Amino acid sequence: MEHEPGQPPVHNLSAAPGGAGDALRRQPQVSMADVAKLAGVSSQTVSRVSNGSPDVIESTRRQVIAAMNELGYRPNSAARALKRGSFRTIGVITFSLSSLGNMRTLEAIALHAARQDFAITLIPVTAPTQAGIQGAFSRMGELAVDAVIAIMEVHLLDAATVTLPPGVKVVVVDSDAGEQYSVVDTDQADGAHKAVRHLLDLGHETVWHVAGPEESFASERRAAAWRSTLTAAGKPVPPVLRGDWSADSGYKAGLRLADEPGCTAVFAANDHMALGLLRAFREKGKSVPEDISLVGFDDVPEASSYAPPLTTVHQNFADVGNQCVDNVLQQIRTNTTEPGVTLVPTELVIRASTAAPKGK
Amino acid sequence: MEHEPGQPPVHNLSAAPGGAGDALRRQPQVSMADVAKLAGVSSQTVSRVSNGSPDVIESTRRQVIAAMNELGYRPNSAARALKRGSFRTIGVITFSLSSLGNMRTLEAIALHAARQDFAITLIPVTAPTQAGIQGAFSRMGELAVDAVIAIMEVHLLDAATVTLPPGVKVVVVDSDAGEQYSVVDTDQADGAHKAVRHLLDLGHETVWHVAGPEESFASERRAAAWRSTLTAAGKPVPPVLRGDWSADSGYKAGLRLADEPGCTAVFAANDHMALGLLRAFREKGKSVPEDISLVGFDDVPEASSYAPPLTTVHQNFADVGNQCVDNVLQQIRTNTTEPGVTLVPTELVIRASTAAPKGK
DNA sequence: ACCAATCATGTTTGCGCAAACACTAACAAA
DNA sequence: TTTGTTAGTGTTTGCGCAAACATGATTGGT
């Protein structure tokens, strides 16, 4: 077996060139030509080695690699990108990263993309305004990304007259724009359904709901699923309380709910609001789960340390991220744009915040 | 005022070119030459307009911009980077993003960099191993970033034989490697000092400490400051309990602490562990702050909804991020590398989890 | 009217790389 | 032998842009 075909590209060269001297001005980069000269081959051969072409005889390859190491050669990705017309880069547009879910998703995206040798460029959007998004997409264009993953509410995306360079693929997270874009998201409806079903199965007459903000698709879909599950079970649908995802808003909702006589079961649209509810119930002298059962959504790491440990719907953010990358890469490879929705399943994690209602 | 000097670069061109047709293969990008032809000028003039050179007469500029818009021209950043030798990109290396602090810092970095027209490339490191870091830095080299911000424990950085291309600047967060690198970090010691001081001032005999993992510099510095504050006050120094930042580990520590007879005040190295402590104390029948006072660190958004609302040390992650970017940009501009430590102050947020000890 | 000093623009060049093609040597098939 | 055939390598070319320099068109000063 002389030189097996398709050797992996030679990356990861160590040993930077010497002392960089004065290091003012842009250091003359070591180019393929330099390596070629030292190795006594043509620069094209260096290119071939650098790209793992199988058509290089082993001895030559070794010489070239030796020369690369000696000079500390690093491929210049600008030139490479210029020539190839691709940076192997995916742009990720996000609003606030401060939501746990977004961050986890981003992390998974970055990891998964790296695995396939794609880099991630982060384009943060300051304000959820037309201008903000417009600017982000514009920057995208300049950055010559091969694809874009947008982690945001899609109605904002629509509002902006998106002017992506033609040929750039888009995947959207957290939206219902499956007809226009490729969408990947947690199966919100299924998760909410499981949560409500669980409470109903325990024997509760009905389930109250503390929803997230109206602008959030995730919130709206959880609410819709809550409602439809109740309706399907022939249970009354109590009025929706609305929070803003924060523990504080949950606390406020909890204060009201604690005074609601018939309320024995609550489904909070996320764990942080559930935390607020827990606090409110405690202050009002309602114990969980004896007086009121509570289910959250997200399964934040601390959920098991809430008092009591929270029954909640686990979201698999890593999977969402992976799916995004796979989807986008697929689009790049096949050069097609395929709208559609990919749903990532959830899992109900039952802990100590739910029980059968007292009377039963 | 005909044409004021130094007009801002023309970015943000709207109106993508028409229908992209079949859109297979790499779309022939609209180049400066195309714009030049349409505008009836040389491509150099287009370049000048694109870069906001003041040496272009207003009428010409308008023509060029019109042509740009008509064709949907977008500067090709690959070519630009090739020519200029800079991508205007900062690489950010992180381990897990799932820590609140890291993600907040990252967000601030992204926002602040964008403000100065720098892009962010995310380089995630899977495992805290030599190989992992090595790989990340290697990718950095290929990505031709102008600078690197490493959000990680620096001992890992040291362990890797870092081979960054010469001329790339580095800033490290969360480390004490101020002699080698430029370091930006929360003033951990001051924060911990404030926390302990607060408890002492309330009249507690001493303060117990639930530390983070030993590998963490943040954890170690908080612990050191806790110790020195006690010592300076002439108080006994109880043994350190050690957690791993998780609420669960805090819970376990809390179980032990609750049985400790003389323990009336605890300083937890982060809020999540404090949450676990709270739960343990509750289960053990110890009430906070009546029996035991507790201070956390981080000031996570939910801290105010803990039971009771947590007194904690607020970290200004946004500031850390901004400082990182400023620092790195400064290094790029002046082309110098200046080791040193920038400390971002903390703030003690007093809520309901601390009080004077019962006897007093 | 002359020259010089602007100013606005055009021309040439090459950044580093890899696609396309050209070439050579070695060997097999006819 | 001649003619492919292939494997390994070299040569040319141009990606899109902007620095450097060149040119032409205005000015203003004398």
Coordinates of C-alpha atoms in Angstrom, one line a residue, chain A:
Chain A
M1 CA 0.0 0.0 0.0
E2 CA 2.1 2.8 -1.3
H3 CA 0.0 5.9 -1.1
E4 CA -3.6 5.3 -0.3
P5 CA -6.0 7.6 -2.1
G6 CA -7.7 10.5 -0.4
Q7 CA -5.3 11.2 2.3
P8 CA -6.7 13.7 4.8
P9 CA -5.7 17.3 4.3
V10 CA -2.6 18.3 6.1
H11 CA -3.6 20.8 8.7
N12 CA -2.4 21.4 12.2
L13 CA 1.2 22.3 11.4
S14 CA 3.1 23.2 14.4
A15 CA 6.2 25.4 15.0
A16 CA 5.5 28.9 14.1
P17 CA 8.3 30.6 12.2
G18 CA 11.0 32.1 14.4
G19 CA 11.1 35.3 16.3
A20 CA 8.9 37.4 14.1
G21 CA 11.6 40.1 14.5
D22 CA 10.3 43.6 14.9
A23 CA 6.9 42.3 14.0
L24 CA 5.8 45.7 12.7
R25 CA 3.6 45.7 9.6
R26 CA 2.1 42.6 8.3
Q27 CA 4.5 39.8 8.5
P28 CA 5.3 38.5 5.0
Q29 CA 3.4 35.3 5.2
V30 CA 5.0 32.1 4.2
S31 CA 3.4 31.2 0.9
M32 CA 3.2 28.0 -1.1
A33 CA 5.9 29.3 -3.3
D34 CA 8.3 29.4 -0.4
V35 CA 7.5 25.9 0.6
A36 CA 7.8 24.8 -2.9
K37 CA 11.2 26.3 -3.3
L38 CA 12.5 24.7 -0.1
A39 CA 11.0 21.3 -1.0
G40 CA 12.2 21.6 -4.5
V41 CA 8.8 21.1 -6.1
S42 CA 6.3 23.3 -7.8
S43 CA 3.8 25.3 -5.8
Q44 CA 1.0 23.3 -7.3
T45 CA 2.4 20.2 -5.6
V46 CA 2.4 22.0 -2.3
S47 CA -1.2 22.8 -3.0
R48 CA -1.9 19.2 -3.6
V49 CA -0.3 18.1 -0.5
S50 CA -2.0 20.8 1.5
N51 CA -5.4 19.6 0.2
G52 CA -4.7 16.0 0.6
S53 CA -4.8 15.0 -3.0
P54 CA -4.0 11.4 -3.5
D55 CA -1.9 12.1 -6.6
V56 CA 1.2 12.8 -4.7
I57 CA 3.8 10.2 -4.2
E58 CA 4.6 9.5 -0.6
S59 CA 8.2 10.6 -0.7
T60 CA 7.3 13.9 -2.3
R61 CA 4.6 14.4 0.2
R62 CA 7.0 13.9 3.1
Q63 CA 9.4 16.4 1.6
V64 CA 6.7 19.0 1.2
I65 CA 5.4 18.5 4.7
A66 CA 8.9 18.8 6.1
A67 CA 9.3 22.0 4.3
M68 CA 5.9 23.2 5.5
N69 CA 6.9 22.5 9.1
E70 CA 10.3 24.1 8.7
L71 CA 8.8 27.3 7.4
G72 CA 5.7 27.2 9.6
Y73 CA 3.6 27.4 6.5
R74 CA -0.1 28.0 7.0
P75 CA -2.6 28.0 4.1
N76 CA -4.0 31.5 3.6
S77 CA -7.7 31.1 3.8
A78 CA -8.4 34.4 2.1
A79 CA -6.6 33.2 -1.0
R80 CA -8.2 29.9 -0.7
A81 CA -11.6 31.4 -0.3
L82 CA -11.1 33.7 -3.2
K83 CA -10.1 30.9 -5.4
R84 CA -12.8 28.5 -4.3
G85 CA -15.6 31.0 -3.8
S86 CA -16.4 29.6 -0.4
F87 CA -15.2 30.2 3.1
R88 CA -16.7 27.1 4.5
T89 CA -18.4 29.3 7.0
I90 CA -21.9 29.4 8.4
G91 CA -23.3 32.6 9.7
V92 CA -25.4 32.5 12.8
I93 CA -27.8 35.4 13.4
T94 CA -29.2 35.7 16.9
F95 CA -30.9 38.2 19.1
S96 CA -30.2 37.8 22.6
L97 CA -27.9 35.0 23.4
S98 CA -28.9 35.2 27.0
S99 CA -31.6 32.7 26.7
L100 CA -30.4 29.3 27.8
G101 CA -31.9 27.6 24.8
N102 CA -30.3 29.9 22.2
M103 CA -27.0 29.5 23.8
R104 CA -27.2 25.8 24.0
T105 CA -28.3 25.6 20.4
L106 CA -25.5 27.9 19.3
E107 CA -23.0 25.7 21.1
A108 CA -24.2 22.6 19.4
I109 CA -24.1 24.4 16.1
A110 CA -20.6 25.5 16.6
L111 CA -19.5 22.1 17.7
H112 CA -21.2 20.2 14.9
A113 CA -20.0 22.7 12.2
A114 CA -16.5 22.4 13.4
R115 CA -16.7 18.6 13.1
Q116 CA -17.4 19.1 9.4
D117 CA -14.7 21.7 9.1
F118 CA -17.1 24.6 8.9
A119 CA -16.5 27.8 10.9
I120 CA -19.1 29.8 12.6
T121 CA -19.5 33.5 12.3
L122 CA -21.7 35.1 14.9
I123 CA -23.8 38.0 13.8
P124 CA -25.5 39.5 16.7
V125 CA -28.6 41.7 16.2
T126 CA -28.9 44.4 18.8
A127 CA -32.5 45.4 18.4
P128 CA -35.4 43.5 17.0
T129 CA -36.0 46.1 14.4
Q130 CA -36.0 46.1 10.7
A131 CA -32.8 48.0 10.5
G132 CA -31.1 45.7 12.9
I133 CA -31.9 42.6 10.9
Q134 CA -31.2 44.3 7.7
G135 CA -27.8 45.2 8.9
A136 CA -27.1 41.7 10.1
F137 CA -28.0 40.2 6.8
S138 CA -26.0 42.9 5.0
R139 CA -23.0 42.0 7.1
M140 CA -23.6 38.4 6.2
G141 CA -23.4 39.3 2.6
E142 CA -20.1 40.9 3.0
L143 CA -18.7 38.1 5.1
A144 CA -19.4 35.7 2.3
V145 CA -20.8 33.0 4.4
D146 CA -22.1 29.9 2.7
A147 CA -25.2 29.6 4.7
V148 CA -27.1 31.3 7.5
I149 CA -28.8 29.9 10.5
A150 CA -31.2 32.4 12.1
I151 CA -32.1 31.8 15.7
M152 CA -34.9 34.2 16.0
E153 CA -38.6 34.9 15.7
V154 CA -39.3 34.7 12.1
H155 CA -41.9 37.4 11.8
L156 CA -39.0 39.7 12.3
L157 CA -37.2 38.0 9.5
D158 CA -40.1 38.5 7.3
A159 CA -40.4 42.2 8.2
A160 CA -36.9 42.8 6.9
T161 CA -36.6 42.9 3.2
V162 CA -34.0 40.2 3.2
T163 CA -31.4 40.7 0.7
L164 CA -29.1 37.8 1.0
P165 CA -26.7 37.2 -1.8
P166 CA -28.2 34.6 -4.1
G167 CA -27.1 31.1 -3.3
V168 CA -26.9 31.5 0.4
K169 CA -28.9 29.0 2.3
V170 CA -31.0 29.7 5.3
V171 CA -32.3 27.7 8.2
V172 CA -34.5 29.2 10.8
V173 CA -34.9 28.1 14.4
D174 CA -37.9 28.9 16.5
S175 CA -40.5 29.9 13.9
D176 CA -43.3 28.5 11.8
A177 CA -42.1 29.7 8.4
G178 CA -41.7 26.2 7.1
E179 CA -43.1 27.2 3.8
Q180 CA -40.5 29.8 3.0
Y181 CA -37.6 28.5 4.9
S182 CA -36.1 25.4 6.3
V183 CA -37.1 25.3 9.9
V184 CA -35.7 23.3 12.7
D185 CA -37.2 23.5 16.2
T186 CA -38.1 21.7 19.3
D187 CA -41.5 20.0 19.0
Q188 CA -43.1 22.6 21.2
A189 CA -46.6 21.3 20.7
D190 CA -45.7 17.7 21.7
G191 CA -43.8 18.9 24.7
A192 CA -46.7 21.0 25.9
H193 CA -49.1 18.2 25.2
K194 CA -47.1 15.8 27.3
A195 CA -47.0 18.3 30.2
V196 CA -50.7 18.9 30.2
R197 CA -51.5 15.2 29.6
H198 CA -49.4 14.3 32.6
L199 CA -51.3 16.6 34.9
L200 CA -54.6 15.4 33.5
D201 CA -53.6 11.8 34.0
L202 CA -52.8 12.5 37.6
G203 CA -56.5 13.4 38.0
H204 CA -56.5 17.2 37.9
E205 CA -59.8 18.7 36.7
T206 CA -58.0 21.1 34.5
V207 CA -54.6 22.8 34.0
W208 CA -53.8 26.5 34.2
H209 CA -51.2 28.0 32.0
V210 CA -48.6 30.7 32.5
A211 CA -47.5 31.5 29.0
G212 CA -44.5 33.4 27.6
P213 CA -44.7 36.6 25.7
E214 CA -47.1 36.8 22.7
E215 CA -44.3 37.6 20.3
S216 CA -42.7 34.3 20.9
F217 CA -43.7 31.5 18.6
A218 CA -42.5 28.9 21.1
S219 CA -44.7 30.5 23.6
E220 CA -47.7 30.6 21.3
R221 CA -47.3 27.1 20.2
R222 CA -47.0 25.8 23.8
A223 CA -50.1 27.7 24.7
A224 CA -52.0 26.4 21.7
A225 CA -51.1 22.8 22.5
W226 CA -52.1 23.3 26.1
R227 CA -55.5 24.6 25.0
S228 CA -56.1 21.9 22.4
T229 CA -55.0 19.1 24.9
L230 CA -57.5 20.4 27.4
T231 CA -60.2 20.7 24.8
A232 CA -59.6 17.3 23.4
A233 CA -59.9 15.9 27.0
G234 CA -63.2 17.8 27.4
K235 CA -61.8 19.9 30.2
P236 CA -62.5 23.5 30.8
V237 CA -59.9 26.0 29.5
P238 CA -59.0 28.5 32.2
P239 CA -57.8 32.0 31.2
V240 CA -54.1 32.3 30.2
L241 CA -51.8 34.2 32.4
R242 CA -49.0 35.8 30.6
G243 CA -45.4 36.2 31.7
D244 CA -42.2 37.2 29.9
W245 CA -40.1 34.2 30.6
S246 CA -38.6 35.7 33.7
A247 CA -38.8 34.3 37.1
D248 CA -40.2 37.5 38.3
S249 CA -43.1 37.4 35.9
G250 CA -43.7 33.9 37.1
Y251 CA -43.8 35.1 40.6
K252 CA -46.4 37.7 39.8
A253 CA -48.5 35.1 38.0
G254 CA -48.1 32.8 40.9
L255 CA -49.5 35.3 43.3
R256 CA -52.7 35.5 41.3
L257 CA -52.9 31.8 40.8
A258 CA -52.5 31.0 44.5
D259 CA -55.7 32.9 45.1
E260 CA -57.6 31.0 42.4
P261 CA -59.7 28.5 44.3
G262 CA -60.0 25.7 41.8
C263 CA -56.4 25.8 40.7
T264 CA -54.6 22.5 41.4
A265 CA -52.4 22.2 38.4
V266 CA -50.3 24.7 36.5
F267 CA -48.2 24.4 33.3
A268 CA -45.6 27.1 33.1
A269 CA -44.1 27.8 29.7
N270 CA -40.6 27.7 31.0
D271 CA -38.6 26.7 34.1
H272 CA -37.7 30.1 35.2
M273 CA -41.3 31.2 35.4
A274 CA -42.0 28.0 37.2
L275 CA -39.3 29.0 39.7
G276 CA -41.2 32.3 40.3
L277 CA -44.4 30.4 40.7
L278 CA -42.9 28.1 43.3
R279 CA -41.8 31.1 45.3
A280 CA -45.2 32.7 45.0
F281 CA -47.0 29.5 46.1
R282 CA -44.6 29.1 49.0
E283 CA -45.3 32.6 50.2
K284 CA -49.0 32.1 49.8
G285 CA -48.8 29.0 51.9
K286 CA -49.6 26.7 49.1
S287 CA -47.4 23.6 49.0
V288 CA -46.3 21.9 45.9
P289 CA -47.3 19.3 44.9
E290 CA -49.8 18.8 47.7
D291 CA -51.9 21.8 46.9
I292 CA -50.8 22.6 43.4
S293 CA -48.9 20.6 40.9
L294 CA -46.5 22.4 38.6
V295 CA -44.8 21.5 35.3
G296 CA -42.2 23.6 33.6
F297 CA -40.6 23.6 30.2
D298 CA -36.9 23.5 29.3
D299 CA -35.3 21.4 32.0
V300 CA -32.7 23.8 33.0
P301 CA -29.9 22.1 34.9
E302 CA -31.0 23.6 38.2
A303 CA -34.6 22.3 37.8
S304 CA -33.8 19.3 39.8
S305 CA -32.7 21.6 42.7
Y306 CA -35.8 23.7 42.8
A307 CA -38.0 23.3 45.8
P308 CA -39.4 20.9 45.1
P309 CA -37.5 19.4 42.2
L310 CA -39.4 20.4 39.1
T311 CA -41.3 18.2 36.7
T312 CA -40.6 19.7 33.4
V313 CA -40.3 19.1 29.6
H314 CA -36.8 18.5 28.5
Q315 CA -35.7 20.2 25.4
N316 CA -32.9 18.7 23.4
F317 CA -31.1 21.8 22.3
A318 CA -28.0 20.0 21.1
D319 CA -30.1 18.1 18.7
V320 CA -31.7 21.2 17.4
G321 CA -28.3 22.6 16.7
N322 CA -27.1 19.5 15.0
Q323 CA -30.1 19.3 12.8
C324 CA -29.6 22.9 11.8
V325 CA -26.1 22.2 10.7
D326 CA -27.0 19.0 8.9
N327 CA -29.8 20.7 7.2
V328 CA -27.8 23.6 6.0
L329 CA -24.9 21.5 4.9
Q330 CA -27.2 19.3 3.0
Q331 CA -28.5 22.4 1.3
I332 CA -25.0 23.5 0.4
R333 CA -24.0 20.2 -0.9
T334 CA -27.0 19.7 -3.1
N335 CA -27.4 23.3 -3.8
T336 CA -31.1 23.2 -3.2
T337 CA -33.3 25.2 -0.9
E338 CA -35.9 23.0 0.6
P339 CA -38.5 24.6 2.9
G340 CA -39.9 22.3 5.5
V341 CA -40.0 21.8 9.2
T342 CA -37.9 19.4 11.3
L343 CA -39.2 18.8 14.8
V344 CA -36.9 17.7 17.6
P345 CA -38.8 15.6 20.2
T346 CA -39.0 16.5 23.8
E347 CA -39.1 14.4 26.9
L348 CA -41.2 14.8 30.1
V349 CA -39.0 14.6 33.1
I350 CA -41.1 13.7 36.1
R351 CA -39.8 15.0 39.4
A352 CA -41.4 16.0 42.6
S353 CA -43.6 19.0 41.7
T354 CA -46.5 17.0 40.4
A355 CA -48.9 14.7 42.2
A356 CA -52.5 13.7 42.2
P357 CA -54.9 16.4 43.5
K358 CA -55.6 16.2 47.2
G359 CA -59.2 15.1 47.1
K360 CA -58.4 12.0 45.0

